PDB file of C-alpha atoms in Angstrom:
ATOM      1  CA  MET A  21      73.098  95.146  89.312  1.00 42.00           C
ATOM      2  CA  GLN A  22      76.208  92.403  89.337  1.00 43.00           C
ATOM      3  CA  ALA A  23      78.800  92.826  86.265  1.00 45.00           C
ATOM      4  CA  PRO A  24      78.074  89.637  83.909  1.00 42.00           C
ATOM      5  CA  THR A  25      80.752  87.276  83.284  1.00 39.00           C
ATOM      6  CA  HIS A  26      81.458  85.909  80.149  1.00 38.00           C
ATOM      7  CA  GLN A  27      83.645  83.493  78.353  1.00 39.00           C
ATOM      8  CA  LEU A  28      86.983  85.371  77.026  1.00 39.00           C
ATOM      9  CA  GLN A  29      86.714  86.526  73.289  1.00 41.00           C
ATOM     10  CA  THR A  30      89.741  88.907  71.895  1.00 45.00           C
ATOM     11  CA  SER A  31      88.268  92.719  70.568  1.00 46.00           C
ATOM     12  CA  THR A  32      89.245  91.640  66.914  1.00 47.00           C
ATOM     13  CA  GLN A  33      86.560  88.620  66.996  1.00 60.00           C
ATOM     14  CA  LEU A  34      84.102  90.640  68.541  1.00 71.00           C
ATOM     15  CA  THR A  35      81.488  92.437  66.166  1.00 68.00           C
ATOM     16  CA  ASP A  36      79.958  95.663  66.477  1.00 71.00           C
ATOM     17  CA  GLN A  37      76.792  94.137  66.667  1.00 74.00           C
ATOM     18  CA  ALA A  38      77.965  91.821  69.434  1.00 83.00           C
ATOM     19  CA  CYS A  39      79.107  94.603  71.629  1.00 92.00           C
ATOM     20  CA  ASP A  40      75.889  96.309  71.264  1.00 89.00           C
ATOM     21  CA  ASP A  41      74.071  94.722  74.019  1.00 88.00           C
ATOM     22  CA  PRO A  42      73.923  95.464  78.101  1.00 88.00           C
ATOM     23  CA  ASP A  43      75.468  91.717  78.469  1.00 90.00           C
ATOM     24  CA  ALA A  44      78.184  91.887  75.950  1.00 92.00           C
ATOM     25  CA  PRO A  45      81.348  89.817  76.572  1.00 94.00           C
ATOM     26  CA  ILE A  46      83.742  91.724  78.544  1.00 95.00           C
ATOM     27  CA  ASP A  47      85.839  92.620  76.219  1.00 95.00           C
ATOM     28  CA  CYS A  48      83.671  95.004  74.428  1.00 95.00           C
ATOM     29  CA  CYS A  49      84.533  96.982  77.319  1.00 96.00           C
ATOM     30  CA  PHE A  50      88.274  97.392  76.076  1.00 95.00           C
ATOM     31  CA  ARG A  51      87.048  97.970  72.437  1.00 91.00           C
ATOM     32  CA  ASN A  52      86.596 101.755  72.052  1.00 88.00           C
ATOM     33  CA  MET A  53      89.760 102.755  74.336  1.00 92.00           C
ATOM     34  CA  PRO A  54      91.837 105.525  73.222  1.00 93.00           C
ATOM     35  CA  GLN A  55      95.504 105.397  72.588  1.00 93.00           C
ATOM     36  CA  PRO A  56      98.019 105.922  74.316  1.00 95.00           C
ATOM     37  CA  LEU A  57      96.652 105.312  77.764  1.00 97.00           C
ATOM     38  CA  THR A  58      97.787 106.956  80.902  1.00 98.00           C
ATOM     39  CA  SER A  59      97.412 105.996  84.493  1.00 98.00           C
ATOM     40  CA  THR A  60      94.858 108.489  85.109  1.00 98.00           C
ATOM     41  CA  MET A  61      91.004 108.142  83.919  1.00 98.00           C
ATOM     42  CA  THR A  62      88.984 111.158  83.291  1.00 98.00           C
ATOM     43  CA  MET A  63      85.383 110.113  83.135  1.00 97.00           C
ATOM     44  CA  ALA A  64      83.813 113.494  83.938  1.00 96.00           C
ATOM     45  CA  GLU A  65      84.746 116.714  82.737  1.00 93.00           C
ATOM     46  CA  LEU A  66      84.897 120.006  84.767  1.00 93.00           C
ATOM     47  CA  GLN A  67      81.260 120.900  83.236  1.00 95.00           C
ATOM     48  CA  GLU A  68      79.644 117.585  84.552  1.00 97.00           C
ATOM     49  CA  PRO A  69      76.850 118.358  86.927  1.00 97.00           C
ATOM     50  CA  GLY A  70      77.830 116.619  90.584  1.00 97.00           C
ATOM     51  CA  GLU A  71      80.192 116.758  93.378  1.00 98.00           C
ATOM     52  CA  ARG A  72      84.133 116.066  92.128  1.00 98.00           C
ATOM     53  CA  LEU A  73      85.083 113.033  93.109  1.00 98.00           C
ATOM     54  CA  VAL A  74      89.011 111.674  92.799  1.00 98.00           C
ATOM     55  CA  LEU A  75      89.801 107.536  93.276  1.00 98.00           C
ATOM     56  CA  SER A  76      93.472 106.380  93.424  1.00 98.00           C
ATOM     57  CA  GLY A  77      95.135 103.297  94.453  1.00 98.00           C
ATOM     58  CA  THR A  78      97.554 100.576  93.440  1.00 98.00           C
ATOM     59  CA  VAL A  79      96.980  97.094  91.943  1.00 98.00           C
ATOM     60  CA  TYR A  80      98.715  94.525  92.731  1.00 98.00           C
ATOM     61  CA  GLN A  81      99.610  91.117  91.857  1.00 97.00           C
ATOM     62  CA  PRO A  82      98.392  87.900  93.430  1.00 95.00           C
ATOM     63  CA  ASP A  83     101.119  87.963  96.269  1.00 96.00           C
ATOM     64  CA  GLY A  84      99.257  91.316  97.463  1.00 96.00           C
ATOM     65  CA  LYS A  85     103.144  92.810  97.731  1.00 97.00           C
ATOM     66  CA  THR A  86     104.138  93.068  94.070  1.00 98.00           C
ATOM     67  CA  PRO A  87     102.571  96.115  91.969  1.00 98.00           C
ATOM     68  CA  TYR A  88     100.967  95.035  88.787  1.00 98.00           C
ATOM     69  CA  GLN A  89     101.835  97.261  85.986  1.00 98.00           C
ATOM     70  CA  ASN A  90     100.069  97.886  82.706  1.00 98.00           C
ATOM     71  CA  VAL A  91      96.901  96.805  83.691  1.00 98.00           C
ATOM     72  CA  VAL A  92      93.855  98.229  81.489  1.00 98.00           C
ATOM     73  CA  MET A  93      91.065  99.644  83.917  1.00 98.00           C
ATOM     74  CA  TYR A  94      87.653 100.128  82.326  1.00 98.00           C
ATOM     75  CA  ALA A  95      84.888 102.106  84.641  1.00 98.00           C
ATOM     76  CA  TYR A  96      81.644 103.138  84.323  1.00 98.00           C
ATOM     77  CA  GLN A  97      78.633 104.638  86.526  1.00 98.00           C
ATOM     78  CA  THR A  98      75.768 106.595  86.772  1.00 98.00           C
ATOM     79  CA  ASP A  99      75.399 110.458  87.028  1.00 98.00           C
ATOM     80  CA  HIS A 100      74.478 112.645  89.557  1.00 97.00           C
ATOM     81  CA  THR A 101      70.598 111.562  88.922  1.00 97.00           C
ATOM     82  CA  GLY A 102      71.424 107.970  89.093  1.00 97.00           C
ATOM     83  CA  HIS A 103      71.213 107.202  85.427  1.00 97.00           C
ATOM     84  CA  TYR A 104      73.595 105.940  82.681  1.00 97.00           C
ATOM     85  CA  THR A 105      72.992 109.106  80.744  1.00 96.00           C
ATOM     86  CA  LYS A 106      74.238 109.493  77.056  1.00 95.00           C
ATOM     87  CA  LYS A 107      75.229 112.197  74.804  1.00 94.00           C
ATOM     88  CA  GLY A 108      74.116 110.118  71.409  1.00 92.00           C
ATOM     89  CA  THR A 109      78.368 109.561  70.325  1.00 92.00           C
ATOM     90  CA  GLU A 110      78.789 106.195  72.565  1.00 92.00           C
ATOM     91  CA  THR A 111      78.966 103.104  70.443  1.00 90.00           C
ATOM     92  CA  GLY A 112      79.232  99.392  71.097  1.00 91.00           C
ATOM     93  CA  VAL A 113      78.500  98.444  74.902  1.00 94.00           C
ATOM     94  CA  GLN A 114      79.292 102.348  75.682  1.00 94.00           C
ATOM     95  CA  LYS A 115      75.920 102.872  74.663  1.00 93.00           C
ATOM     96  CA  TRP A 116      74.323 100.911  77.634  1.00 94.00           C
ATOM     97  CA  HIS A 117      77.221 102.447  79.755  1.00 96.00           C
ATOM     98  CA  GLY A 118      76.258 105.689  79.188  1.00 96.00           C
ATOM     99  CA  HIS A 119      78.735 108.941  78.930  1.00 97.00           C
ATOM    100  CA  LEU A 120      80.751 108.761  82.138  1.00 98.00           C
ATOM    101  CA  HIS A 121      82.770 106.099  81.048  1.00 98.00           C
ATOM    102  CA  GLY A 122      86.721 105.720  80.846  1.00 98.00           C
ATOM    103  CA  TRP A 123      89.935 103.838  80.621  1.00 98.00           C
ATOM    104  CA  CYS A 124      93.592 104.039  82.428  1.00 98.00           C
ATOM    105  CA  LYS A 125      96.518 101.828  82.528  1.00 98.00           C
ATOM    106  CA  THR A 126      98.835 101.244  85.459  1.00 98.00           C
ATOM    107  CA  ASP A 127     102.129 102.947  85.757  1.00 98.00           C
ATOM    108  CA  GLN A 128     105.166 100.983  86.590  1.00 98.00           C
ATOM    109  CA  ASN A 129     104.374 101.241  90.526  1.00 98.00           C
ATOM    110  CA  GLY A 130     100.702 100.147  89.918  1.00 98.00           C
ATOM    111  CA  ARG A 131      99.051 103.043  90.457  1.00 98.00           C
ATOM    112  CA  TYR A 132      95.768 104.478  89.112  1.00 98.00           C
ATOM    113  CA  GLU A 133      93.477 107.304  89.259  1.00 98.00           C
ATOM    114  CA  ILE A 134      89.929 108.140  88.347  1.00 98.00           C
ATOM    115  CA  ARG A 135      88.484 111.646  88.207  1.00 98.00           C
ATOM    116  CA  SER A 136      84.743 111.767  88.160  1.00 98.00           C
ATOM    117  CA  ILE A 137      81.913 112.638  90.221  1.00 98.00           C
ATOM    118  CA  ARG A 138      80.042 110.951  93.049  1.00 98.00           C
ATOM    119  CA  PRO A 139      77.642 108.670  91.213  1.00 98.00           C
ATOM    120  CA  ALA A 140      73.979 108.285  92.666  1.00 97.00           C
ATOM    121  CA  PRO A 141      72.407 105.271  93.190  1.00 96.00           C
ATOM    122  CA  TYR A 142      69.484 104.085  91.224  1.00 95.00           C
ATOM    123  CA  PRO A 143      66.279 105.922  91.305  1.00 94.00           C
ATOM    124  CA  SER A 144      64.701 102.978  92.753  1.00 90.00           C
ATOM    125  CA  ASN A 145      67.356 103.244  95.514  1.00 85.00           C
ATOM    126  CA  THR A 146      67.642  99.772  96.306  1.00 87.00           C
ATOM    127  CA  MET A 147      71.309  99.264  96.106  1.00 91.00           C
ATOM    128  CA  PRO A 148      74.334 101.654  97.043  1.00 96.00           C
ATOM    129  CA  ALA A 149      75.816 104.546  94.417  1.00 97.00           C
ATOM    130  CA  HIS A 150      78.511 102.387  92.636  1.00 97.00           C
ATOM    131  CA  ILE A 151      81.267 102.449  90.065  1.00 98.00           C
ATOM    132  CA  HIS A 152      81.294  99.247  87.918  1.00 98.00           C
ATOM    133  CA  ALA A 153      85.043  98.541  86.651  1.00 98.00           C
ATOM    134  CA  ALA A 154      87.078  95.875  84.619  1.00 98.00           C
ATOM    135  CA  LEU A 155      90.656  94.922  84.769  1.00 98.00           C
ATOM    136  CA  ARG A 156      92.485  93.708  82.149  1.00 98.00           C
ATOM    137  CA  PRO A 157      96.025  92.553  82.885  1.00 97.00           C
ATOM    138  CA  GLU A 158      98.620  92.193  79.816  1.00 94.00           C
ATOM    139  CA  GLY A 159      98.365  88.931  78.021  1.00 93.00           C
ATOM    140  CA  LYS A 160      95.783  87.833  80.444  1.00 95.00           C
ATOM    141  CA  PRO A 161      91.912  87.691  80.803  1.00 95.00           C
ATOM    142  CA  ALA A 162      90.082  90.751  81.690  1.00 96.00           C
ATOM    143  CA  VAL A 163      87.593  90.396  85.063  1.00 97.00           C
ATOM    144  CA  TYR A 164      85.146  92.390  86.274  1.00 97.00           C
ATOM    145  CA  ILE A 165      85.928  93.294  90.475  1.00 97.00           C
ATOM    146  CA  SER A 166      83.656  94.114  93.254  1.00 96.00           C
ATOM    147  CA  ASP A 167      81.902  97.594  92.425  1.00 97.00           C
ATOM    148  CA  PHE A 168      83.614 100.572  93.846  1.00 98.00           C
ATOM    149  CA  VAL A 169      81.333 101.617  96.721  1.00 97.00           C
ATOM    150  CA  PHE A 170      81.332 104.416  99.509  1.00 98.00           C
ATOM    151  CA  LYS A 171      81.509 103.344 102.865  1.00 97.00           C
ATOM    152  CA  ASP A 172      79.293 106.317 104.051  1.00 97.00           C
ATOM    153  CA  ASP A 173      76.253 105.028 101.613  1.00 97.00           C
ATOM    154  CA  PRO A 174      73.555 104.016 104.438  1.00 95.00           C
ATOM    155  CA  LEU A 175      73.083 101.132 101.330  1.00 95.00           C
ATOM    156  CA  VAL A 176      76.034  99.697 102.278  1.00 95.00           C
ATOM    157  CA  THR A 177      74.780  97.319 104.563  1.00 94.00           C
ATOM    158  CA  GLN A 178      75.917  93.656 105.849  1.00 92.00           C
ATOM    159  CA  GLN A 179      73.296  92.447 103.632  1.00 92.00           C
ATOM    160  CA  TYR A 180      74.610  94.348 100.412  1.00 92.00           C
ATOM    161  CA  LEU A 181      77.923  92.638 101.131  1.00 90.00           C
ATOM    162  CA  ALA A 182      76.768  89.446 101.599  1.00 91.00           C
ATOM    163  CA  THR A 183      75.595  89.203  97.677  1.00 91.00           C
ATOM    164  CA  ILE A 184      78.997  90.638  96.257  1.00 89.00           C
ATOM    165  CA  PRO A 185      81.980  88.628  94.820  1.00 87.00           C
ATOM    166  CA  ASP A 186      84.899  89.302  96.911  1.00 87.00           C
ATOM    167  CA  VAL A 187      87.179  90.380  93.148  1.00 94.00           C
ATOM    168  CA  GLY A 188      89.733  92.656  94.053  1.00 94.00           C
ATOM    169  CA  GLY A 189      88.376  93.303  97.647  1.00 92.00           C
ATOM    170  CA  THR A 190      85.278  94.274  98.891  1.00 91.00           C
ATOM    171  CA  GLY A 191      85.157  97.704  96.582  1.00 96.00           C
ATOM    172  CA  ILE A 192      84.419  99.872  99.858  1.00 96.00           C
ATOM    173  CA  VAL A 193      85.980 103.040  99.466  1.00 98.00           C
ATOM    174  CA  ASP A 194      86.368 105.320 102.462  1.00 98.00           C
ATOM    175  CA  ILE A 195      85.682 108.817 101.055  1.00 98.00           C
ATOM    176  CA  ARG A 196      86.672 112.223 102.498  1.00 97.00           C
ATOM    177  CA  LYS A 197      85.932 115.562 101.196  1.00 97.00           C
ATOM    178  CA  ASN A 198      89.456 117.834 100.860  1.00 97.00           C
ATOM    179  CA  LYS A 199      89.935 121.559 100.846  1.00 97.00           C
ATOM    180  CA  GLN A 200      89.093 121.743  97.200  1.00 96.00           C
ATOM    181  CA  ASN A 201      85.634 120.232  98.182  1.00 97.00           C
ATOM    182  CA  THR A 202      86.434 117.165  96.224  1.00 98.00           C
ATOM    183  CA  TRP A 203      85.442 113.611  97.601  1.00 98.00           C
ATOM    184  CA  THR A 204      88.787 111.401  97.568  1.00 98.00           C
ATOM    185  CA  GLY A 205      89.572 108.104  98.571  1.00 98.00           C
ATOM    186  CA  THR A 206      91.819 105.022  98.118  1.00 98.00           C
ATOM    187  CA  ARG A 207      91.141 101.420  96.900  1.00 98.00           C
ATOM    188  CA  ASP A 208      94.270  98.818  96.442  1.00 98.00           C
ATOM    189  CA  ILE A 209      93.303  96.023  94.523  1.00 98.00           C
ATOM    190  CA  VAL A 210      94.604  92.638  94.619  1.00 97.00           C
ATOM    191  CA  LEU A 211      93.918  90.652  91.466  1.00 95.00           C
ATOM    192  CA  LYS A 212      94.402  86.958  92.560  1.00 89.00           C
ATOM    193  CA  LYS A 213      94.466  85.244  88.946  1.00 74.00           C
TER     194      LYS A 213
END
């Protein structure tokens, strides 16, 4: 499932009704975010079933060298069964994205970290397990980047890679288990616009 593209609308222009849709405008992703944001996003609490996962990296400006600070990242994913499960308190577009979602903002060095669980592929098992993400640089339009996918996933094939846009890179993350039995990996992202 590729993330939809939409015309830029500001969060103040969007209504609750406009955001209560699986194909809502991208700015709906940023409507319900808490304040203040840190550079660490926690999508899954410790009691969430599944294998722990920590992803981190740096967001860079178009030159690929200058760290991009104050970029807000929104991400969402399936649970350990491959479903976008809900707790019942989600509003807006999060009703469709489920309870495993969150926000963070890159620090002065462009760094971010996502703490979650390793998502499962959809029950149909036709595409790799993935994490969707949208980034919004300060004062600029938001953009969906290529999904985070995992190098060891047998569904990350050349055929799959041929179908994805290269926005912020391919999204392939080489993850490994650390001594705490947590999957960890790094993805640096270059925002070309």
